Short mmCIF file of C-alpha atoms in Angstrom, two decimals:
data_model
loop_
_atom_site.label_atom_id
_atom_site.label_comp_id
_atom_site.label_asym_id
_atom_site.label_seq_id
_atom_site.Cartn_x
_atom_site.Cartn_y
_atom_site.Cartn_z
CA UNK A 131 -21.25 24.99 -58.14
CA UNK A 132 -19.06 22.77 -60.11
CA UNK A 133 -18.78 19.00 -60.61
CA UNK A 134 -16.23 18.84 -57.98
CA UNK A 135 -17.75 21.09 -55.27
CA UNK A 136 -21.05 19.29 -55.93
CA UNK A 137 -19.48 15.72 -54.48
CA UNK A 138 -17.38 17.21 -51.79
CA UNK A 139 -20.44 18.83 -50.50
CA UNK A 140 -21.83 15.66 -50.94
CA UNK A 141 -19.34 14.26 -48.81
CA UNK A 142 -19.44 16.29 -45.90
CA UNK A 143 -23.25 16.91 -45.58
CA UNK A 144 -23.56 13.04 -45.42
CA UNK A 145 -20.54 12.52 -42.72
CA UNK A 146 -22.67 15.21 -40.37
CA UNK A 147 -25.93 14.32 -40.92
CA UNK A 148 -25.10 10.72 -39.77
CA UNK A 149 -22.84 11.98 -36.75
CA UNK A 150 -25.93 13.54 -35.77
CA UNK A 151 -28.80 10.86 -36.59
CA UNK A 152 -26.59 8.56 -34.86
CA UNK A 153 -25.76 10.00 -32.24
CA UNK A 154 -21.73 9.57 -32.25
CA UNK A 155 -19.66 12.20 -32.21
CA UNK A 156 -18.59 14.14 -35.45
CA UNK A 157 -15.47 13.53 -36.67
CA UNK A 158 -12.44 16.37 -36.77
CA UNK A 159 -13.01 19.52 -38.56
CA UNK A 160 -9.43 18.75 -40.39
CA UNK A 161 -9.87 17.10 -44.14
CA UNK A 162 -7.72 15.32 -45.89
CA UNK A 163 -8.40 14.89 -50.03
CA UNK A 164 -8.68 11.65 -52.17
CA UNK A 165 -8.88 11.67 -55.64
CA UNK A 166 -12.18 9.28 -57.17
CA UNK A 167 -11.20 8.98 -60.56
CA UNK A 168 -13.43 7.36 -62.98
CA UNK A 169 -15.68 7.33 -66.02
CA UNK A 170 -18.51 9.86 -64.60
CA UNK A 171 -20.00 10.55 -68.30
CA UNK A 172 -19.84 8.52 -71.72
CA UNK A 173 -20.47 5.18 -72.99
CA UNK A 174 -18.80 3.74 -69.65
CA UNK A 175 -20.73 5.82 -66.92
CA UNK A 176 -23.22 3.68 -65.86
CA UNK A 177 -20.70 0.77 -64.08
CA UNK A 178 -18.70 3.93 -63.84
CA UNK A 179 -21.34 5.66 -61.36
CA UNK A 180 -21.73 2.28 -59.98
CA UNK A 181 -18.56 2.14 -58.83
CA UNK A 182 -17.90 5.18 -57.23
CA UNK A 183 -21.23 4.95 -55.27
CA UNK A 184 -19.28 1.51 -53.72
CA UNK A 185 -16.19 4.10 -52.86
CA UNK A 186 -18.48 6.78 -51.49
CA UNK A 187 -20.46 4.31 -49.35
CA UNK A 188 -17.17 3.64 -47.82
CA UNK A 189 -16.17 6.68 -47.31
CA UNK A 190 -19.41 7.70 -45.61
CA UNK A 191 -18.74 4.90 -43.39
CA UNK A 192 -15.18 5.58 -42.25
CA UNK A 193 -16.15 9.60 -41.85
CA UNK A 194 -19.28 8.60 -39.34
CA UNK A 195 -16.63 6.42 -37.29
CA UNK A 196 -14.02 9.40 -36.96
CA UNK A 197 -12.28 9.64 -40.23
CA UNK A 198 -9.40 8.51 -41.30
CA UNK A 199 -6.13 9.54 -38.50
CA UNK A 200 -9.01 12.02 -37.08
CA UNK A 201 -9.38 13.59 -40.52
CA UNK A 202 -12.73 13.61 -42.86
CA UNK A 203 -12.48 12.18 -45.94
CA UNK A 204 -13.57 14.80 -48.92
CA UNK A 205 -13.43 13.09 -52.08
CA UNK A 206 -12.76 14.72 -55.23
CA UNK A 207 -14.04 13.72 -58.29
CA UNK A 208 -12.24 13.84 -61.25
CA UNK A 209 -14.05 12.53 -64.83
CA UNK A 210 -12.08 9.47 -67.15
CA UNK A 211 -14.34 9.70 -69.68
CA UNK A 212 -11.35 8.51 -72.15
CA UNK A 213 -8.04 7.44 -71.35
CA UNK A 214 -6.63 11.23 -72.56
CA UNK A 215 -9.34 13.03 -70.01
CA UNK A 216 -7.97 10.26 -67.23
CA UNK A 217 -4.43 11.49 -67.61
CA UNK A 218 -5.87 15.09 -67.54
CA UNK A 219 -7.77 14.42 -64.63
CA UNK A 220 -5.11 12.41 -62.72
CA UNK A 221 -2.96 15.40 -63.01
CA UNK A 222 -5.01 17.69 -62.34
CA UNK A 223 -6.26 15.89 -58.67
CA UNK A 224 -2.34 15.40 -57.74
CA UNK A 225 -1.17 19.26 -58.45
CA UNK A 226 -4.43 21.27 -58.36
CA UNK A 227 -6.15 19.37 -55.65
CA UNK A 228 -3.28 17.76 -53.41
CA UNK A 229 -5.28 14.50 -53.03
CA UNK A 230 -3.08 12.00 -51.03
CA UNK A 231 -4.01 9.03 -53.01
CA UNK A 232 -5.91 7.76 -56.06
CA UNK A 233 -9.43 5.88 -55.96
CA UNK A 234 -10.39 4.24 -59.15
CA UNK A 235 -11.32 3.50 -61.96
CA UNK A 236 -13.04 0.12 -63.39
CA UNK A 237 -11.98 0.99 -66.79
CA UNK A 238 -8.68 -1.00 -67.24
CA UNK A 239 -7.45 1.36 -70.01
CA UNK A 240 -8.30 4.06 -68.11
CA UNK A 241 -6.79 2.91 -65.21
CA UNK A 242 -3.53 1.96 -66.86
CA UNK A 243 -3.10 5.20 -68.41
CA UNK A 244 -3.98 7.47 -65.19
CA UNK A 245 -1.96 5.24 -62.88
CA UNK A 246 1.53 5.88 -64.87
CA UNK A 247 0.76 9.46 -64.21
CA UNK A 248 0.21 8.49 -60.47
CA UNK A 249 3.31 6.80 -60.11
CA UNK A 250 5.28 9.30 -61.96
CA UNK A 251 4.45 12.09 -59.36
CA UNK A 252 4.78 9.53 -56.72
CA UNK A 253 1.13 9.37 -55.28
CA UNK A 254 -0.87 5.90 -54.64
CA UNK A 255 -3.19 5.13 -57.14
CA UNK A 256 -5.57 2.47 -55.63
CA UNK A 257 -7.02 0.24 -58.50
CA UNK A 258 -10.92 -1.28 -57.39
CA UNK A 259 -12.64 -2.47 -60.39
CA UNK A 260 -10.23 -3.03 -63.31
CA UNK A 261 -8.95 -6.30 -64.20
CA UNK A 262 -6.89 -6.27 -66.91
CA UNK A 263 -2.90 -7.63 -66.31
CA UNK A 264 -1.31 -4.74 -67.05
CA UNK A 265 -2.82 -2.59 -64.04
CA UNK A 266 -0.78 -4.43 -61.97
CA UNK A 267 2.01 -5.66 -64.05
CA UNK A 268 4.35 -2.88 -64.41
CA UNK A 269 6.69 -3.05 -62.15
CA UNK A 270 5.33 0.40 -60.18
CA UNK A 271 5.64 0.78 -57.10
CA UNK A 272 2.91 2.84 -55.50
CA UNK A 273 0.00 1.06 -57.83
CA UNK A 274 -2.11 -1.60 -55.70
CA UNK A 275 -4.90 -3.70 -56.97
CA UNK A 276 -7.67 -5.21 -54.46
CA UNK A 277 -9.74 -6.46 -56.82
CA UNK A 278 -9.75 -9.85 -58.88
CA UNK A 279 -8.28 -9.95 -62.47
CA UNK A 280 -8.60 -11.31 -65.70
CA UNK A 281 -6.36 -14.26 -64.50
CA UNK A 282 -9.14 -14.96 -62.17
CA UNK A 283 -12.28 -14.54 -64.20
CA UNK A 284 -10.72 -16.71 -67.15
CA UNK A 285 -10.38 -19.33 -64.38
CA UNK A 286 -13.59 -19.41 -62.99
CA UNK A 287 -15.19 -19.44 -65.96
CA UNK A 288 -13.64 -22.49 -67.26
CA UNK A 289 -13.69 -24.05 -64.17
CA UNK A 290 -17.10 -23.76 -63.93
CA UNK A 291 -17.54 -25.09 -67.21
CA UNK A 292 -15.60 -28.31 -66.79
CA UNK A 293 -17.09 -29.14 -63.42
CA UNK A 294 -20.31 -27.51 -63.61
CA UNK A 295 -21.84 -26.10 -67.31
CA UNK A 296 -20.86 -29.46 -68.77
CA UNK A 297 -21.82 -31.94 -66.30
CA UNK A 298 -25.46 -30.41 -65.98
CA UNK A 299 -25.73 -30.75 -70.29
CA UNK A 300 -24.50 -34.51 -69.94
CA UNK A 301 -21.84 -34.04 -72.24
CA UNK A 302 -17.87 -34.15 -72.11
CA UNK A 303 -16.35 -30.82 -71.95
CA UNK A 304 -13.75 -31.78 -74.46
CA UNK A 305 -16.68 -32.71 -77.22
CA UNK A 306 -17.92 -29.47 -76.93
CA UNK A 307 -16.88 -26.53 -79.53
CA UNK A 308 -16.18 -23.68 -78.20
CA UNK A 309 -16.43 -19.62 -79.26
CA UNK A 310 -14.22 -16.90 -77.79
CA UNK A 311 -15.12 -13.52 -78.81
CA UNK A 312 -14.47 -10.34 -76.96
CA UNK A 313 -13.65 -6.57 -76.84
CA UNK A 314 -10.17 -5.56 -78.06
CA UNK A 315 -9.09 -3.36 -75.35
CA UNK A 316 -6.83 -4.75 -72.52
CA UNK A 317 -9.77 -5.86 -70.53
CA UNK A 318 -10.94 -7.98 -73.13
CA UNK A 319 -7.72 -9.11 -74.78
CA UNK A 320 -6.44 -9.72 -71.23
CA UNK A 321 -9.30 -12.02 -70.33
CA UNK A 322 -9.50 -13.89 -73.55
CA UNK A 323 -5.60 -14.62 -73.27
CA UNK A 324 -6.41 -16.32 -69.98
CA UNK A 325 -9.39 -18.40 -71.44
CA UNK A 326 -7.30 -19.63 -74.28
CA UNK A 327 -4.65 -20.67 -71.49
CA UNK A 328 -7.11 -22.53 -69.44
CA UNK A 329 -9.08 -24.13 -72.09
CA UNK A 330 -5.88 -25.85 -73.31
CA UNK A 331 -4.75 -27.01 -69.81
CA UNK A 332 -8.30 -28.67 -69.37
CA UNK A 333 -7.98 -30.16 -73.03
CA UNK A 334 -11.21 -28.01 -74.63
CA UNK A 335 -12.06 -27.63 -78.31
CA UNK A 336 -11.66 -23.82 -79.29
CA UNK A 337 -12.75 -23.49 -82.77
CA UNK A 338 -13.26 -19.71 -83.17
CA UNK A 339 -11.57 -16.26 -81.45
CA UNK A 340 -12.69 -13.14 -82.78
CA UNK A 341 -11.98 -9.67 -81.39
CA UNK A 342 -14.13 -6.06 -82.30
CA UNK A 343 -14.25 -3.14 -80.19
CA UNK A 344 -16.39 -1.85 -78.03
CA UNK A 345 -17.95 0.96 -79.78
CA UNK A 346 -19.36 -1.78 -82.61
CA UNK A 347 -22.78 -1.24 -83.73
CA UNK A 348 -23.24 -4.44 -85.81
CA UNK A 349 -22.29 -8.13 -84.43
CA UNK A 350 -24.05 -10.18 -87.08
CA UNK A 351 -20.96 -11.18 -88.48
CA UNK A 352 -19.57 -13.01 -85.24
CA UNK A 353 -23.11 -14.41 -84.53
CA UNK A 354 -22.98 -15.67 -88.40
CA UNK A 355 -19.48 -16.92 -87.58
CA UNK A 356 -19.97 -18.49 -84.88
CA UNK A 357 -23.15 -20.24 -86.14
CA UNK A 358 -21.51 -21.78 -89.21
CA UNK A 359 -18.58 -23.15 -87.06
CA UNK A 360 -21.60 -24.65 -85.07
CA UNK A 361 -20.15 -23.25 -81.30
CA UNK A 362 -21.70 -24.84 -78.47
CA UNK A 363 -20.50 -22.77 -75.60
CA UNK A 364 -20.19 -19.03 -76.51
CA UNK A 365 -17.69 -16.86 -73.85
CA UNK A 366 -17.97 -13.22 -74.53
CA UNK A 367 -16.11 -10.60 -72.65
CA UNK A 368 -17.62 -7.24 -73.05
CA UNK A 369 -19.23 -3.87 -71.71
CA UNK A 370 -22.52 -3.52 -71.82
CA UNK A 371 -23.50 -1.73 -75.13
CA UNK A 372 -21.44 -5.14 -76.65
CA UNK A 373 -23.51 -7.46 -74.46
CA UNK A 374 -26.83 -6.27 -75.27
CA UNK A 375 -25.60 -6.28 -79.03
CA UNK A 376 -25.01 -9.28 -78.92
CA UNK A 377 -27.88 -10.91 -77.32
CA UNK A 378 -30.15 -9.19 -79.40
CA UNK A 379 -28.72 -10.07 -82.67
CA UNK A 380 -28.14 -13.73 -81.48
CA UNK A 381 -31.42 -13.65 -80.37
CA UNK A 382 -32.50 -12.06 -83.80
CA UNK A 383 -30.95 -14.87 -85.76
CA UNK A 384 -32.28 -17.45 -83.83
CA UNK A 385 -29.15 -18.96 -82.75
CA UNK A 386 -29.00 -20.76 -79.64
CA UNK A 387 -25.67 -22.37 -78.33
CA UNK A 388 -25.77 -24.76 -75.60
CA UNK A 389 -24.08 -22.38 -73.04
CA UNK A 390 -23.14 -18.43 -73.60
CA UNK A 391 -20.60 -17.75 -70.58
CA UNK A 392 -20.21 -13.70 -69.98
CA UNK A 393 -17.32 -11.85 -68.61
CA UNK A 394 -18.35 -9.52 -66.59
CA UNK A 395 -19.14 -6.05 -67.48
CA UNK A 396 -22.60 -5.81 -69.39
CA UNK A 397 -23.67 -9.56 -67.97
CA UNK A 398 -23.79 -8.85 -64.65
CA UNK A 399 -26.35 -5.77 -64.75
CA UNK A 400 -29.69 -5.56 -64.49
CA UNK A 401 -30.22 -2.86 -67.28
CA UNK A 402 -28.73 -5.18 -69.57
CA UNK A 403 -31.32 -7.94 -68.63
CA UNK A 404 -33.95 -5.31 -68.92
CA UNK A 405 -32.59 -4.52 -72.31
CA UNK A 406 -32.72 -7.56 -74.05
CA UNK A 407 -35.67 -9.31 -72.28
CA UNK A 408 -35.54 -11.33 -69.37
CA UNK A 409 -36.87 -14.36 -71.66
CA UNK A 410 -33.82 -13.70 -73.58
CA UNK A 411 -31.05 -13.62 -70.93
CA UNK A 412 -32.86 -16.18 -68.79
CA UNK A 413 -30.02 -19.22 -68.58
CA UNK A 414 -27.14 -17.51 -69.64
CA UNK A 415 -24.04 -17.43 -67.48
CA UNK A 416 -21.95 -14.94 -65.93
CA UNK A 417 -18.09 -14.50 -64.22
CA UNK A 418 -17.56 -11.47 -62.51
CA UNK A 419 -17.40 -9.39 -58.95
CA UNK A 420 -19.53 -10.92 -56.03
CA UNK A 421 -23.34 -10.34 -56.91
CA UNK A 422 -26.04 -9.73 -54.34
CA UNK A 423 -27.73 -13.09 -54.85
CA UNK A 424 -25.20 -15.18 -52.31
CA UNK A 425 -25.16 -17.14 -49.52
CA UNK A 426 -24.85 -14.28 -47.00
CA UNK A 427 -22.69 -16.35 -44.62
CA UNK A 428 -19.65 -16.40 -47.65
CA UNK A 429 -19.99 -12.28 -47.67
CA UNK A 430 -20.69 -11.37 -44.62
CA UNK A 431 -22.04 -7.60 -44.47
CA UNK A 432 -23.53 -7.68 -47.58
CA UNK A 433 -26.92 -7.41 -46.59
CA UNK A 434 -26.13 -4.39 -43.92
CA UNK A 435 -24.58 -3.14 -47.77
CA UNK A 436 -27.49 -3.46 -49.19
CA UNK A 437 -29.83 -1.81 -46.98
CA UNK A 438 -26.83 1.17 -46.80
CA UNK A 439 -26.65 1.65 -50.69
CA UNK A 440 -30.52 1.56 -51.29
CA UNK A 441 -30.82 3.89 -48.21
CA UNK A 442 -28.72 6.47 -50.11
CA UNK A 443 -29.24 6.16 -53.79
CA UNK A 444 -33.34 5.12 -53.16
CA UNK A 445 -32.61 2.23 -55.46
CA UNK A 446 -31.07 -0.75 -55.22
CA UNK A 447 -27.63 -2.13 -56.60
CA UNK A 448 -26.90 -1.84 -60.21
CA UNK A 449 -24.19 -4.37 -60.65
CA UNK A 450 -21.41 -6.01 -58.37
CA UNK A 451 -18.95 -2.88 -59.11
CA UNK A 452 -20.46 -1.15 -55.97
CA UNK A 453 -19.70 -3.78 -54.08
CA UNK A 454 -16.56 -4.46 -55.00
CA UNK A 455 -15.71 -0.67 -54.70
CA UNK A 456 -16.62 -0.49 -51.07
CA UNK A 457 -15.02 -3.60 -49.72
CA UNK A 458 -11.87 -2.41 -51.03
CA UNK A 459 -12.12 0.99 -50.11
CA UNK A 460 -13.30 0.56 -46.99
CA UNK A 461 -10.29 -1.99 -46.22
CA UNK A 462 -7.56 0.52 -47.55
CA UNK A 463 -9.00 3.67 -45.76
CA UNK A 464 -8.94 1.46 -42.76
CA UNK A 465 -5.29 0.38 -43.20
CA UNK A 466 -4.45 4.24 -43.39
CA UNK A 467 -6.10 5.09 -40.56
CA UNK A 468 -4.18 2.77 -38.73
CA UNK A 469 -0.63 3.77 -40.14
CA UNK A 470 1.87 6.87 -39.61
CA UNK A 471 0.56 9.69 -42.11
CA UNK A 472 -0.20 10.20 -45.36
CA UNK A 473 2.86 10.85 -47.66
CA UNK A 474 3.39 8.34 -50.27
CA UNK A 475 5.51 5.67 -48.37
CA UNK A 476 3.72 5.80 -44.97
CA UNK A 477 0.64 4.89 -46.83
CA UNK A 478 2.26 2.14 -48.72
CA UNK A 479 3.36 0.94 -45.49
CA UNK A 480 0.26 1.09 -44.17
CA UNK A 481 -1.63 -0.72 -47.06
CA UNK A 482 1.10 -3.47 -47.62
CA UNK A 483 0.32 -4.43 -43.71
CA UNK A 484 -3.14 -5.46 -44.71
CA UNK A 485 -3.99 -8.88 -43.76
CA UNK A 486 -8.06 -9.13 -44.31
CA UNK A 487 -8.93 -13.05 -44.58
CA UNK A 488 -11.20 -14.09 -46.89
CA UNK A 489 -14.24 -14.06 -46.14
CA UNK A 490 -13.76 -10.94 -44.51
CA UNK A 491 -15.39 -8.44 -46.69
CA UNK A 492 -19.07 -8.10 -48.01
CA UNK A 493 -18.00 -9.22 -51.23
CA UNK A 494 -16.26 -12.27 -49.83
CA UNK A 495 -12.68 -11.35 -50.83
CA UNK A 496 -9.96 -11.13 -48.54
CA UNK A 497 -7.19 -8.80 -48.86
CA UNK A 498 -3.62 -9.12 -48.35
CA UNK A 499 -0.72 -7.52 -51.13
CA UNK A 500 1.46 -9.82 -52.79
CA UNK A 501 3.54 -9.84 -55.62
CA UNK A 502 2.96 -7.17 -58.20
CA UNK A 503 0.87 -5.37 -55.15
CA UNK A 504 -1.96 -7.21 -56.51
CA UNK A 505 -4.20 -8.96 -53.82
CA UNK A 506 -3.61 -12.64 -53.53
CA UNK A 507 -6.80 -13.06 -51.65
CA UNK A 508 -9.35 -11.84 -54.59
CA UNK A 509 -11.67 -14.48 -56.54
CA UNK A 510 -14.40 -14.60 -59.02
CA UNK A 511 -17.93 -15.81 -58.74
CA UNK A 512 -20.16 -18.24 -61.21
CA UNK A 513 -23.82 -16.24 -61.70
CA UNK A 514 -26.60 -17.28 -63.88
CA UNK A 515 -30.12 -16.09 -64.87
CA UNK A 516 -33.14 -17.97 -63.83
CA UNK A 517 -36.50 -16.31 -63.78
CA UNK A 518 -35.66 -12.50 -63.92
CA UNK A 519 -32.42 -12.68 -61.47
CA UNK A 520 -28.96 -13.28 -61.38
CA UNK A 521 -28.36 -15.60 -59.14
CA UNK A 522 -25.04 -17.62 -57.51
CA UNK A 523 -24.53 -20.76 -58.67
CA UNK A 524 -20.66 -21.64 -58.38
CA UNK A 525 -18.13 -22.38 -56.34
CA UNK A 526 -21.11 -24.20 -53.78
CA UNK A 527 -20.10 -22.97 -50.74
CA UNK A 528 -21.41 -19.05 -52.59
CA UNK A 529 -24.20 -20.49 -54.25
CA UNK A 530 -28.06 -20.49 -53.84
CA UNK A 531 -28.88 -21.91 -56.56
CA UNK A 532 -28.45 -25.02 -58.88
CA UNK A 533 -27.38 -24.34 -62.60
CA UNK A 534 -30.14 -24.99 -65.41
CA UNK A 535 -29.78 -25.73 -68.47
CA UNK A 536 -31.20 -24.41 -71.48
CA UNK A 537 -31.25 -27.36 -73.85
#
């Protein structure tokens, strides 16, 4: 049985077995195919994994209420393991496999590059995960984003600096010196363009960028740099072989800045925590998807998520990617259930109807298209980790915790 079959069988097994445990009735016998494109194997597989378990949650969910326009949902996998393998595997799902639309992909380069295929052969490609600009920046027409971007996470992590990080140290924002390093692809370089934006609006002190890529085996150099231009507040966007790099070797050198801000990626997972030491991560901050640590009443569902994913997987939530996965998946297979069919511009009809408020979702998001078919109702969340977990500690109304300082 091949990679493919293996997920579809998946699928469909878990669509009857619930019909029948709960007692509703199974949906229609007809299928209709969606492609799940993302990085399956390789260095990105683990938020990769992550990810599509959000999508297939959802799709488990719509199949046990009837389907989607009385038809099961089979999903079919294809792997993005680098951006050549996700144009590959985008065109092979669109002529091989007839899928009606694209699920993906967290990895903005991957994303990018499979989505141009997707719009060339004129077949939705529904972005989840990635945040870079250029997913959604493009000008293309059948490309739609529900998930926050780099715009947002450079905001809330300066925000959250200026009225939160730097108010708990005592100190002026503007005294303090701050460090930008991050990955060079376009989820990094999109995230650290926003930073630099934002950190002149507020009037901050950067006094070091530096860029490396992902696949870097050696950060002593930035930690070295950044220690000799004596940073106080480090902001690193980065995956999670870069995070744990970099912790360690920070660690290893003894150097302690008043605040290290992640991105996303690496920061938000527990592996990562596991990997460094929890003494080591304990304090540090983190920007990224809705984590599982909230005030329930901002994300309502989450919980019932919860309880759903570790029910499936026997484990609980690796990251916020899940999460983030499902609430948009869920909403778009929803808005095509309710519209006309399922060629290219009934579904675009369909999706560009969506009008989810926030607070709507499990992850807190709302969801309606706007320009650039990029949701206008996204946002970011402040994390930070105190005593083993990463917990919510910005904007207050999402928070359930106060923010510590290290110093």
């Amino acid at each position: 049985m091949n990679y493919n079959q293996k997920f579809r069988r998946t699928v469909i097994s878990s669509v009857i077995a619930t019909a029948l445990l709960g007692g509703i009735s199974a949906p229609a016998f007809a299928e209709v195919k969606f492609g799940a494109l993302y990085p399956l194997s390789g260095g990105l597989a683990l938020l990769g994994e992550e990810s599509y378990r959000g999508l297939e949650l959802a799709v488990d969910q719509i199949n046990a209420n009837g389907g989607v326009q009385g038809e099961t949902v089979v999903l079919e996998t294809g792997d993005a393991v680098d951006n050549n393998q996700a144009i590959g595997e985008a065109r092979r799902l669109i002529s091989r496999e007839d899928v009606k639309a694209i699920f993906g992909t967290y990895a903005s380069s991957r994303s990018i590059a499979a989505s141009q295929v997707a719009e060339m052969s004129k077949v939705p490609y529904f972005e989840l995960g990635a945040v870079a600009d250029d997913v959604t920046e493009r000008g293309l027409n059948y490309v739609f984003r529900t998930n926050p971007t780099a715009y947002h996470m450079a905001e809330t992590i300066i925000d959250m600096l200026v009225e939160g990080i730097a108010p708990e140290l005592g100190v002026d924002p503007t005294e303090l010196r701050i460090g930008i390093i991050h990955e060079d692809s376009n989820y990094g370089s999109s995230v650290g363009k926003h930073q630099r934006a934002f950190a002149e609006e507020h009037g901050l002190n950067i006094v070091m960028e530096e860029h490396y890529p992902a696949s870097t085996v050696d950060m002593s150099s930035i930690v070295l740099s950044l220690q000799e231009e004596d940073v106080d507040v480090v902001l690193q966007t980065s995956y999670q072989d870069d995070s744990v790099l970099f912790l360690r070797q920070a660690n290893e050198r003894d150097y302690r800045p008043k605040a290290i801000i992640g991105g996303g990626g690496g920061y938000s997972m527990t592996p990562t925590a596991e990997a460094v030491g929890h003494d080591v991560i304990d304090g540090v901050y983190d920007v990224d998807f809705t984590q599982y640590n909230i005030d329930p009443e901002f994300a309502p569902g989450i919980e019932d998520f919860v309880a759903s994913y570790e029910e499936k997987y026997e484990e609980s939530p690796r990251s916020g990617h899940s999460l983030m996965n499902y609430a948009g998946a869920l909403e778009l297979l929803r808005a095509i259930d309710a519209g006309s069919g399922f060629s290219a511009d009934e579904i675009k009809e369909a999706v560009l109807a969506m009008d989810v408020p926030v607070g709507g979702t499990a992850a807190g998001i709302g969801i309606k298209i706007g320009e650039n078919n990029q949701n206008e109702r996204a946002s970011m969340m402040g994390m930070q980790w105190q005593d083993g977990e990463l917990v919510t500690v910005y904007p207050e109304g999402a928070s359930v915790a106060d923010m510590r300082s290290s110093q």
